[in-house]
Tab-separated table of C-alpha atoms and ligand atoms in Angstrom:
chain	number	residue	atom	x	y	z
A	1237	MET	CA	-7.480	-12.048	7.595
A	1238	LEU	CA	-5.308	-10.799	9.752
A	1239	GLU	CA	-2.009	-10.726	8.241
A	1240	VAL	CA	-3.729	-8.964	5.572
A	1241	ILE	CA	-4.427	-5.969	7.587
A	1242	LEU	CA	-0.808	-6.435	9.201
A	1243	ARG	CA	0.102	-6.171	5.911
A	1244	TYR	CA	-2.200	-3.283	4.921
A	1245	TYR	CA	-1.215	-1.121	7.549
A	1246	LYS	CA	2.506	-1.879	7.632
A	1247	LYS	CA	2.556	-1.124	3.909
A	1248	GLN	CA	0.959	2.421	4.241
A	1249	LEU	CA	3.321	3.434	6.973
A	1250	ALA	CA	6.268	2.365	5.326
A	1251	THR	CA	5.882	3.019	1.677
A	1252	GLY	CA	3.020	5.639	1.316
A	1253	TYR	CA	2.230	3.452	-1.592
A	1254	LEU	CA	-1.376	4.133	-1.186
A	1255	GLY	CA	-1.886	6.988	-3.571
A	1256	SER	CA	0.308	5.091	-6.677
A	1257	TYR	CA	-2.041	2.264	-6.417
A	1258	ASP	CA	-5.516	1.510	-5.890
A	1259	LEU	CA	-5.553	-0.728	-2.299
A	1260	ASP	CA	-9.215	0.147	-2.302
A	1261	LYS	CA	-9.408	-2.629	-4.851
A	1262	HIS	CA	-6.725	-4.530	-4.483
A	1263	GLU	CA	-4.028	-6.081	-2.021
A	1264	TYR	CA	-0.462	-5.572	-2.493
A	1265	ALA	CA	2.299	-7.309	-0.595
A	1266	ASP	CA	4.955	-5.101	0.994
A	1267	VAL	CA	7.461	-4.836	-2.407
A	1268	ASP	CA	9.073	-1.601	-4.190
A	1269	TRP	CA	7.161	-2.461	-7.181
A	1270	ASP	CA	8.966	0.411	-9.460
A	1271	ASN	CA	12.399	-1.267	-8.566
A	1272	LEU	CA	11.479	-5.380	-8.806
A	1273	GLY	CA	14.483	-7.233	-10.149
A	1274	SER	CA	14.531	-10.722	-11.706
A	1275	GLY	CA	15.819	-12.083	-8.710
A	1276	LEU	CA	13.716	-14.831	-6.391
A	1277	VAL	CA	11.254	-12.996	-4.177
A	1278	GLN	CA	9.421	-15.497	-2.071
A	1279	THR	CA	6.034	-15.370	-2.047
A	1280	ASP	CA	3.752	-17.295	0.513
A	1281	TYR	CA	2.180	-20.687	-0.436
A	1282	MET	CA	3.649	-22.867	-2.835
A	1283	TYR	CA	1.620	-25.847	-4.242
A	1284	ILE	CA	2.960	-29.546	-3.449
A	1285	MET	CA	1.428	-33.095	-4.678
A	1286	LYS	CA	3.116	-36.391	-4.538
A	1287	SER	CA	2.703	-39.634	-6.929
A	1288	SER	CA	1.614	-42.584	-5.474
A	1289	ASN	CA	3.755	-45.477	-5.513
A	1290	ASP	CA	2.093	-46.188	-8.641
A	1291	GLY	CA	3.167	-43.283	-10.142
A	1292	LYS	CA	-0.587	-41.506	-9.944
A	1293	PHE	CA	-1.195	-37.910	-9.033
A	1294	GLU	CA	-4.181	-37.506	-6.513
A	1295	GLN	CA	-4.595	-35.403	-4.417
A	1296	GLY	CA	-2.015	-31.667	-4.236
A	1297	GLN	CA	-2.438	-28.950	-1.516
A	1298	LEU	CA	-1.325	-25.606	-1.205
A	1299	SER	CA	1.045	-24.936	1.997
A	1300	ARG	CA	3.509	-21.763	3.383
A	1301	TYR	CA	6.238	-21.149	1.034
A	1302	GLY	CA	9.154	-23.293	2.623
A	1303	ASN	CA	12.537	-25.916	2.530
A	1304	ILE	CA	10.999	-29.142	1.111
A	1305	GLU	CA	12.777	-32.349	3.112
A	1306	LEU	CA	14.394	-35.209	0.428
A	1307	ASN	CA	15.973	-38.614	1.235
A	1308	PRO	CA	19.424	-38.074	0.145
A	1309	ALA	CA	19.138	-41.452	-2.006
A	1310	ALA	CA	16.721	-39.451	-3.867
A	1311	ALA	CA	16.414	-39.815	-7.728
A	1312	VAL	CA	16.615	-35.998	-8.276
A	1313	LEU	CA	19.680	-36.016	-6.201
A	1314	ASN	CA	21.611	-38.557	-7.168
A	1315	TYR	CA	20.698	-38.759	-11.156
A	1316	GLY	CA	18.935	-35.751	-12.113
A	1317	GLN	CA	15.347	-36.889	-12.590
A	1318	ALA	CA	13.745	-34.008	-12.901
A	1319	ILE	CA	12.049	-31.436	-15.275
A	1320	TYR	CA	10.448	-28.058	-15.139
A	1321	GLU	CA	7.789	-25.463	-16.485
A	1322	GLY	CA	7.792	-21.662	-16.461
A	1323	THR	CA	4.891	-19.199	-17.429
A	1324	LYS	CA	3.481	-16.173	-15.896
A	1325	ALA	CA	0.480	-14.680	-14.263
A	1326	ASP	CA	-0.580	-10.812	-15.406
A	1327	ARG	CA	-2.792	-8.480	-13.425
A	1328	LYS	CA	-5.271	-6.909	-15.488
A	1329	ARG	CA	-6.369	-3.263	-14.534
A	1330	ASP	CA	-9.648	-4.331	-13.219
A	1331	GLY	CA	-7.609	-6.734	-10.613
A	1332	LYS	CA	-8.487	-9.739	-12.088
A	1333	LEU	CA	-5.345	-12.108	-13.143
A	1334	LEU	CA	-4.507	-13.603	-16.523
A	1335	LEU	CA	-2.831	-16.451	-17.507
A	1336	PHE	CA	-1.196	-17.017	-20.902
A	1337	ARG	CA	-1.880	-20.584	-22.663
A	1338	LEU	CA	-1.102	-22.706	-20.315
A	1339	ASP	CA	-2.262	-25.795	-21.911
A	1340	GLN	CA	0.497	-25.584	-23.966
A	1341	ASN	CA	2.627	-25.670	-20.991
A	1342	ALA	CA	1.091	-28.444	-19.721
A	1343	ILE	CA	1.326	-30.481	-22.762
A	1344	ARG	CA	5.125	-29.848	-22.636
A	1345	MET	CA	5.419	-31.246	-18.976
A	1346	LYS	CA	3.470	-34.282	-20.327
A	1347	ILE	CA	5.938	-34.782	-23.738
A	1348	SER	CA	8.886	-33.916	-21.136
A	1349	ALA	CA	7.859	-36.232	-18.464
A	1350	GLU	CA	7.347	-39.153	-20.747
A	1351	ARG	CA	10.946	-38.375	-22.414
A	1352	MET	CA	12.426	-38.183	-18.648
A	1353	CYS	CA	10.739	-41.441	-17.506
A	1354	MET	CA	8.099	-39.786	-15.092
A	1355	PRO	CA	4.406	-40.158	-14.653
A	1356	SER	CA	2.547	-36.752	-15.333
A	1357	LEU	CA	-0.319	-34.730	-14.058
A	1358	SER	CA	-3.074	-34.297	-16.293
A	1359	VAL	CA	-3.508	-30.815	-18.076
A	1360	ASP	CA	-6.525	-30.216	-15.808
A	1361	GLN	CA	-4.487	-31.129	-12.680
A	1362	PHE	CA	-1.488	-28.987	-14.329
A	1363	ILE	CA	-4.027	-25.485	-14.909
A	1364	ASP	CA	-5.622	-26.219	-11.513
A	1365	ALA	CA	-2.198	-25.875	-9.537
A	1366	VAL	CA	-1.547	-22.849	-11.338
A	1367	LYS	CA	-4.880	-21.268	-10.624
A	1368	GLN	CA	-4.324	-21.913	-6.736
A	1369	THR	CA	-0.727	-20.983	-6.801
A	1370	ALA	CA	-1.703	-17.834	-8.835
A	1371	GLN	CA	-4.667	-17.163	-6.176
A	1372	ALA	CA	-3.248	-17.674	-3.139
A	1373	ASN	CA	-0.500	-15.220	-4.008
A	1374	LYS	CA	-1.923	-12.553	-5.548
A	1375	CYS	CA	-0.819	-9.718	-3.819
A	1376	TRP	CA	2.340	-10.987	-5.297
A	1377	VAL	CA	1.581	-10.102	-8.402
A	1378	PRO	CA	2.497	-6.659	-9.306
A	1379	PRO	CA	0.255	-3.741	-10.208
A	1380	PRO	CA	-0.352	-3.425	-14.010
A	1381	GLY	CA	2.161	-2.255	-16.209
A	1382	LYS	CA	5.199	-3.227	-13.055
A	1383	GLY	CA	5.955	-6.423	-14.171
A	1384	SER	CA	4.602	-10.643	-13.778
A	1385	LEU	CA	4.101	-12.945	-11.116
A	1386	TYR	CA	6.721	-15.359	-12.319
A	1387	ILE	CA	5.449	-19.439	-11.659
A	1388	ARG	CA	7.721	-21.817	-11.645
A	1389	LEU	CA	6.393	-25.909	-12.053
A	1390	LEU	CA	9.018	-28.543	-10.684
A	1391	LEU	CA	8.299	-32.422	-11.229
A	1392	ILE	CA	11.357	-33.895	-9.452
A	1393	GLY	CA	12.094	-38.005	-8.771
A	1394	SER	CA	11.784	-37.319	-4.912
A	1395	GLY	CA	11.883	-41.675	-3.899
A	1396	PRO	CA	14.828	-43.199	-2.848
A	1397	ILE	CA	16.759	-45.392	-5.444
A	1398	LEU	CA	20.166	-46.768	-5.427
A	1399	GLY	CA	20.885	-48.198	-8.575
A	1400	LEU	CA	19.858	-46.087	-11.887
A	1401	ALA	CA	16.088	-46.539	-12.148
A	1402	PRO	CA	13.200	-44.052	-12.126
A	1403	SER	CA	12.406	-43.157	-8.549
A	1404	PRO	CA	9.681	-44.614	-7.203
A	1405	GLU	CA	7.891	-41.982	-6.310
A	1406	TYR	CA	7.331	-38.183	-7.743
A	1407	THR	CA	6.978	-34.771	-6.207
A	1408	PHE	CA	5.296	-31.538	-8.001
A	1409	LEU	CA	6.117	-28.484	-7.156
A	1410	VAL	CA	4.780	-24.832	-7.953
A	1411	TYR	CA	5.797	-22.020	-6.676
A	1412	ALA	CA	6.048	-18.175	-7.651
A	1413	SER	CA	8.164	-15.187	-7.586
A	1414	PRO	CA	7.090	-11.443	-8.744
A	1415	VAL	CA	9.340	-10.491	-11.736
A	1416	ARG	CA	10.037	-6.903	-13.321
A	1417	ASN	CA	9.295	-6.178	-16.885
A	1418	TYR	CA	12.246	-7.692	-18.493
A	1419	PHE	CA	12.221	-5.133	-21.374
A	1420	LYS	CA	12.047	-2.340	-19.393
A	1421	GLU	CA	12.277	1.181	-21.183
A	1422	GLY	CA	15.666	1.947	-22.107
A	1423	SER	CA	16.991	-1.850	-21.504
A	1424	ALA	CA	19.811	-2.420	-23.098
A	1425	PRO	CA	19.903	-4.542	-26.503
A	1426	LEU	CA	21.792	-8.052	-25.855
A	1427	ASN	CA	25.044	-8.914	-27.078
A	1428	ILE	CA	25.344	-12.655	-27.760
A	1429	PHE	CA	28.460	-14.637	-28.147
A	1430	VAL	CA	28.391	-17.767	-30.657
A	1431	GLU	CA	29.254	-21.038	-28.811
A	1432	GLU	CA	31.806	-22.867	-30.697
A	1433	GLU	CA	33.480	-25.242	-27.941
A	1434	TYR	CA	30.549	-26.416	-25.987
A	1435	ASP	CA	27.126	-28.079	-27.613
A	1436	ARG	CA	23.785	-27.841	-25.675
A	1437	ALA	CA	22.239	-30.819	-27.015
A	1438	SER	CA	23.313	-34.135	-29.101
A	1439	ARG	CA	21.752	-35.563	-31.465
A	1440	GLY	CA	19.287	-38.201	-29.511
A	1441	GLY	CA	19.356	-36.559	-26.670
A	1442	ALA	CA	17.436	-34.451	-24.630
A	1443	GLY	CA	17.770	-30.744	-25.401
A	1444	GLY	CA	14.154	-30.698	-26.547
A	1445	VAL	CA	12.938	-31.219	-23.321
A	1446	LYS	CA	12.496	-28.768	-20.101
A	1447	GLY	CA	14.848	-30.808	-17.982
A	1448	SER	CA	16.568	-29.332	-15.390
A	1449	THR	CA	19.989	-30.952	-16.395
A	1450	ASN	CA	19.731	-29.273	-19.420
A	1451	TYR	CA	21.128	-26.136	-17.523
A	1452	ALA	CA	24.437	-27.620	-15.449
A	1453	PRO	CA	26.741	-29.981	-17.489
A	1454	ALA	CA	25.130	-33.426	-17.450
A	1455	SER	CA	26.790	-36.311	-19.560
A	1456	ARG	CA	24.272	-38.152	-22.014
A	1457	ILE	CA	23.029	-35.036	-23.200
A	1458	ILE	CA	25.750	-33.193	-23.825
A	1459	THR	CA	24.887	-29.910	-22.097
A	1460	THR	CA	27.242	-27.127	-20.536
A	1461	VAL	CA	24.997	-24.331	-20.375
A	1462	LEU	CA	25.923	-23.149	-17.282
A	1463	LYS	CA	29.856	-23.150	-17.871
A	1464	ALA	CA	29.470	-21.551	-21.458
A	1465	LEU	CA	27.312	-18.953	-20.166
A	1466	THR	CA	29.580	-18.114	-17.021
A	1467	ARG	CA	32.470	-17.621	-19.338
A	1468	ALA	CA	30.414	-15.894	-22.078
A	1469	LYS	CA	29.361	-12.718	-18.958
A	1470	SER	CA	33.072	-13.103	-17.741
A	1471	ARG	CA	34.012	-11.911	-21.069
A	1472	GLY	CA	30.964	-9.029	-21.394
A	1473	PHE	CA	28.443	-10.805	-23.288
A	1474	SER	CA	25.078	-10.958	-22.100
A	1475	ASP	CA	23.886	-14.320	-23.438
A	1476	VAL	CA	25.350	-17.169	-25.335
A	1477	LEU	CA	24.117	-18.795	-28.955
A	1478	TYR	CA	24.232	-22.583	-29.513
A	1479	LEU	CA	25.164	-24.591	-32.876
A	1480	ASP	CA	24.105	-27.695	-33.764
A	1481	SER	CA	26.733	-30.551	-32.152
A	1482	VAL	CA	26.708	-32.384	-35.267
A	1483	HIS	CA	28.171	-29.800	-37.927
A	1484	ASN	CA	28.758	-27.101	-35.546
A	1485	LYS	CA	27.158	-24.235	-38.043
A	1486	ASN	CA	23.244	-24.368	-37.795
A	1487	LEU	CA	21.762	-22.032	-35.480
A	1488	GLU	CA	19.947	-23.595	-32.320
A	1489	GLU	CA	18.934	-21.525	-29.546
A	1490	VAL	CA	20.346	-18.955	-26.709
A	1491	SER	CA	20.684	-20.457	-23.238
A	1492	SER	CA	17.009	-19.904	-22.174
A	1493	CYS	CA	15.238	-18.856	-25.078
A	1494	ASN	CA	14.712	-19.504	-28.863
A	1495	ILE	CA	16.071	-17.130	-31.606
A	1496	PHE	CA	14.547	-15.639	-34.855
A	1497	ILE	CA	16.346	-13.665	-37.298
A	1498	VAL	CA	14.734	-10.724	-39.423
A	1499	LYS	CA	15.537	-10.402	-43.368
A	1500	ASP	CA	13.524	-7.885	-45.017
A	1501	ASN	CA	9.569	-9.040	-44.687
A	1502	VAL	CA	10.692	-13.036	-43.528
A	1503	ILE	CA	11.025	-14.080	-40.125
A	1504	SER	CA	12.720	-17.616	-39.709
A	1505	THR	CA	13.545	-19.306	-36.693
A	1506	PRO	CA	15.192	-22.933	-36.151
A	1507	ALA	CA	13.065	-25.885	-36.750
A	1508	THR	CA	12.205	-27.731	-33.496
A	1509	SER	CA	13.814	-30.743	-34.397
A	1510	GLY	CA	14.705	-32.600	-30.998
A	1511	THR	CA	17.569	-30.316	-30.229
A	1512	ILE	CA	15.972	-27.247	-29.069
A	1513	LEU	CA	13.282	-26.303	-26.822
A	1514	SER	CA	9.558	-25.476	-28.150
A	1515	GLY	CA	9.127	-22.554	-26.811
A	1516	VAL	CA	5.774	-21.301	-26.438
A	1517	THR	CA	6.419	-17.681	-26.791
A	1518	ARG	CA	8.318	-18.725	-29.763
A	1519	LYS	CA	4.958	-20.233	-31.094
A	1520	SER	CA	2.836	-17.405	-30.071
A	1521	VAL	CA	5.140	-14.639	-31.322
A	1522	ILE	CA	5.681	-16.948	-35.255
A	1523	GLU	CA	1.427	-16.706	-35.477
A	1524	ILE	CA	1.500	-12.848	-34.107
A	1525	ALA	CA	4.393	-12.340	-36.708
A	1526	ARG	CA	1.928	-13.644	-39.543
A	1527	ASP	CA	-1.161	-11.774	-38.377
A	1528	HIS	CA	1.216	-8.561	-38.607
A	1529	GLY	CA	1.829	-9.779	-42.618
A	1530	TYR	CA	5.132	-10.991	-42.106
A	1531	GLN	CA	6.196	-14.342	-43.683
A	1532	ALA	CA	7.506	-16.502	-40.926
A	1533	GLU	CA	9.857	-19.690	-41.256
A	1534	GLU	CA	10.351	-22.842	-39.193
A	1535	ARG	CA	13.910	-24.021	-41.061
A	1536	VAL	CA	17.531	-24.909	-40.831
A	1537	ILE	CA	19.474	-21.499	-40.654
A	1538	PRO	CA	22.963	-21.946	-41.066
A	1539	VAL	CA	24.797	-19.499	-38.800
A	1540	ASP	CA	26.529	-17.563	-42.454
A	1541	GLU	CA	23.085	-16.056	-42.269
A	1542	LEU	CA	23.673	-13.974	-39.362
A	1543	SER	CA	25.849	-11.881	-41.083
A	1544	GLU	CA	22.874	-10.775	-44.048
A	1545	ALA	CA	20.095	-10.624	-40.795
A	1546	ASP	CA	18.856	-6.699	-40.265
A	1547	GLU	CA	17.700	-7.746	-36.861
A	1548	VAL	CA	17.959	-10.508	-34.578
A	1549	PHE	CA	15.619	-11.131	-31.325
A	1550	CYS	CA	15.100	-13.562	-28.571
A	1551	THR	CA	11.523	-15.442	-27.344
A	1552	GLY	CA	10.653	-16.948	-24.088
A	1553	THR	CA	8.197	-16.835	-21.012
A	1554	ALA	CA	10.934	-14.460	-19.142
A	1555	VAL	CA	12.580	-12.150	-21.718
A	1556	GLY	CA	9.429	-11.869	-23.765
A	1557	VAL	CA	10.644	-10.812	-27.235
A	1558	ALA	CA	14.472	-9.352	-26.417
A	1559	ILE	CA	16.436	-7.928	-29.430
A	1560	VAL	CA	19.430	-8.467	-30.175
A	1561	GLY	CA	22.300	-5.752	-30.621
A	1562	SER	CA	25.134	-7.629	-31.757
A	1563	ILE	CA	26.421	-11.297	-32.150
A	1564	SER	CA	30.122	-12.155	-32.188
A	1565	TYR	CA	31.383	-14.803	-34.197
A	1566	LYS	CA	34.720	-15.987	-34.674
A	1567	GLY	CA	36.243	-13.287	-33.209
A	1568	GLN	CA	34.149	-10.897	-35.774
A	1569	ARG	CA	31.194	-8.543	-33.978
A	1570	MET	CA	27.947	-8.260	-35.887
A	1571	GLU	CA	25.546	-5.589	-35.474
A	1572	TYR	CA	21.703	-5.364	-35.846
A	1573	LYS	CA	19.212	-2.822	-36.412
A	1574	THR	CA	17.318	-2.098	-32.574
A	1575	GLY	CA	14.773	1.058	-31.617
A	1576	ALA	CA	11.515	1.389	-32.255
A	1577	LYS	CA	11.343	0.981	-36.112
A	1578	THR	CA	12.285	-2.350	-35.879
A	1579	VAL	CA	10.188	-5.589	-36.101
A	1580	SER	CA	10.677	-7.271	-32.842
A	1581	PRO	CA	9.200	-3.924	-30.689
A	1582	GLN	CA	5.986	-4.503	-32.544
A	1583	LEU	CA	5.437	-7.885	-31.591
A	1584	TYR	CA	6.658	-7.513	-28.263
A	1585	SER	CA	4.071	-5.098	-27.774
A	1586	THR	CA	1.528	-7.061	-29.382
A	1587	LEU	CA	2.054	-10.229	-27.312
A	1588	VAL	CA	2.282	-8.204	-23.743
A	1589	GLY	CA	-1.121	-6.253	-24.691
A	1590	ILE	CA	-2.339	-10.082	-24.781
A	1591	GLN	CA	-1.228	-11.152	-22.126
A	1592	THR	CA	-2.306	-8.472	-19.725
A	1593	GLY	CA	-5.600	-7.710	-21.274
A	1594	GLN	CA	-4.698	-4.540	-23.213
A	1595	ILE	CA	-5.485	-6.267	-26.703
A	1596	GLU	CA	-8.545	-8.153	-27.266
A	1597	GLU	CA	-7.587	-11.791	-28.286
A	1598	LYS	CA	-9.347	-13.853	-30.787
A	1599	LYS	CA	-7.474	-16.753	-29.839
A	1600	GLY	CA	-8.109	-18.363	-26.644
A	1601	TRP	CA	-4.891	-17.762	-25.197
A	1602	ILE	CA	-5.843	-16.197	-21.997
A	1603	MET	CA	-7.928	-17.466	-18.796
A	1604	GLU	CA	-8.701	-14.819	-16.385
A	1605	ILE	CA	-9.249	-15.481	-13.005
A	1606	ASP	CA	-10.103	-13.581	-9.925
B	990	PLP	C1	12.085	-22.647	-21.552
B	990	PLP	C2	12.769	-22.374	-22.097
B	990	PLP	C3	12.711	-21.645	-23.622
B	990	PLP	C4	11.469	-20.501	-23.758
B	990	PLP	O1	10.045	-21.299	-23.546
B	990	PLP	P1	8.795	-20.566	-23.189
B	990	PLP	O2	7.682	-21.561	-23.772
B	990	PLP	O3	8.700	-19.249	-24.703
B	990	PLP	O4	9.151	-20.144	-22.060
B	990	PLP	C5	14.024	-21.752	-25.035
B	990	PLP	N1	14.801	-22.451	-24.575
B	990	PLP	C6	14.923	-23.215	-23.180
B	990	PLP	C7	16.214	-24.042	-23.142
B	990	PLP	C8	14.396	-23.219	-22.221
B	990	PLP	O5	14.424	-24.385	-21.311
């Protein structure tokens, strides 16, 4: 309580925000909400649950946000046994918090865990952990319209192991950070580079899993996302688009989001056949597009179709729906329609409208908490 009062006065003195946001009803952390970035802002609490030796998760708890201790022989450090999930909490005008399709993330974490030989939490345990983390960090949820509280969930092999085997113990962690609206007014369309040298995922690999090792170079799954992304960024591109590793010909996905192309009334996205991540945003956008009267297809998309597309966009929890201005492939730069008259802003505003409680939805996608 004392902490809350101190924060209240500190804020009042330091920023004079009191007038702009309704601090009588909601309590806010000391953040310059108008200049929120996309980097980590540490919040007050995290949630931790350790498995017992037989791989059961029983009791988790909130604790102050801080470093965690790991045995040098921990499976996650030595063999990269780790998966993650990401979701967001939004603040409604009445101060309630809204969580979006958490069951989807919970189910996906179970599937990822199974593929990575890890025990997993129940859907209810997952949802409860997210709720507790969001509530405990409520003052870090941005005011309506200013952004969201991004919530990251990790499941890591934290037990010590020397020979190659699944970890004897696991730790489940949840932490949160406020993030701005990625798609801020006036944010530039993405310029994407089609990666031909590095593959993201291979057939029979774990590209469809939200595994931490899909980002840094790993062995079994041929992933080189950090390498390819860093290289593309140094050449002025915003992100990388991967092709399938067998034919080097069909679209897969962008580093951490799924891709869609628009041609006339048809919206297409690569089918999830094990090498791409089955995004919750992807799935939701397909449904929203159909509700808007578009035809939505999940299929094989040859890279050649990029030259005929009217519009291209990416989807993910972090970006929402992000429009792509250009894609460069084999030295050729293809440009796409952007602006208010295109399809993606429509889909984006419906998605965000649902997520922030401005559009009433009957799909059961939203969970409201205090
Ligand atoms: C998380 C992620 C996505 C997007 O999934 P969402 O559930 O929509 O956030 C897409 N591709 C990769 C590789 C990812 O890790």
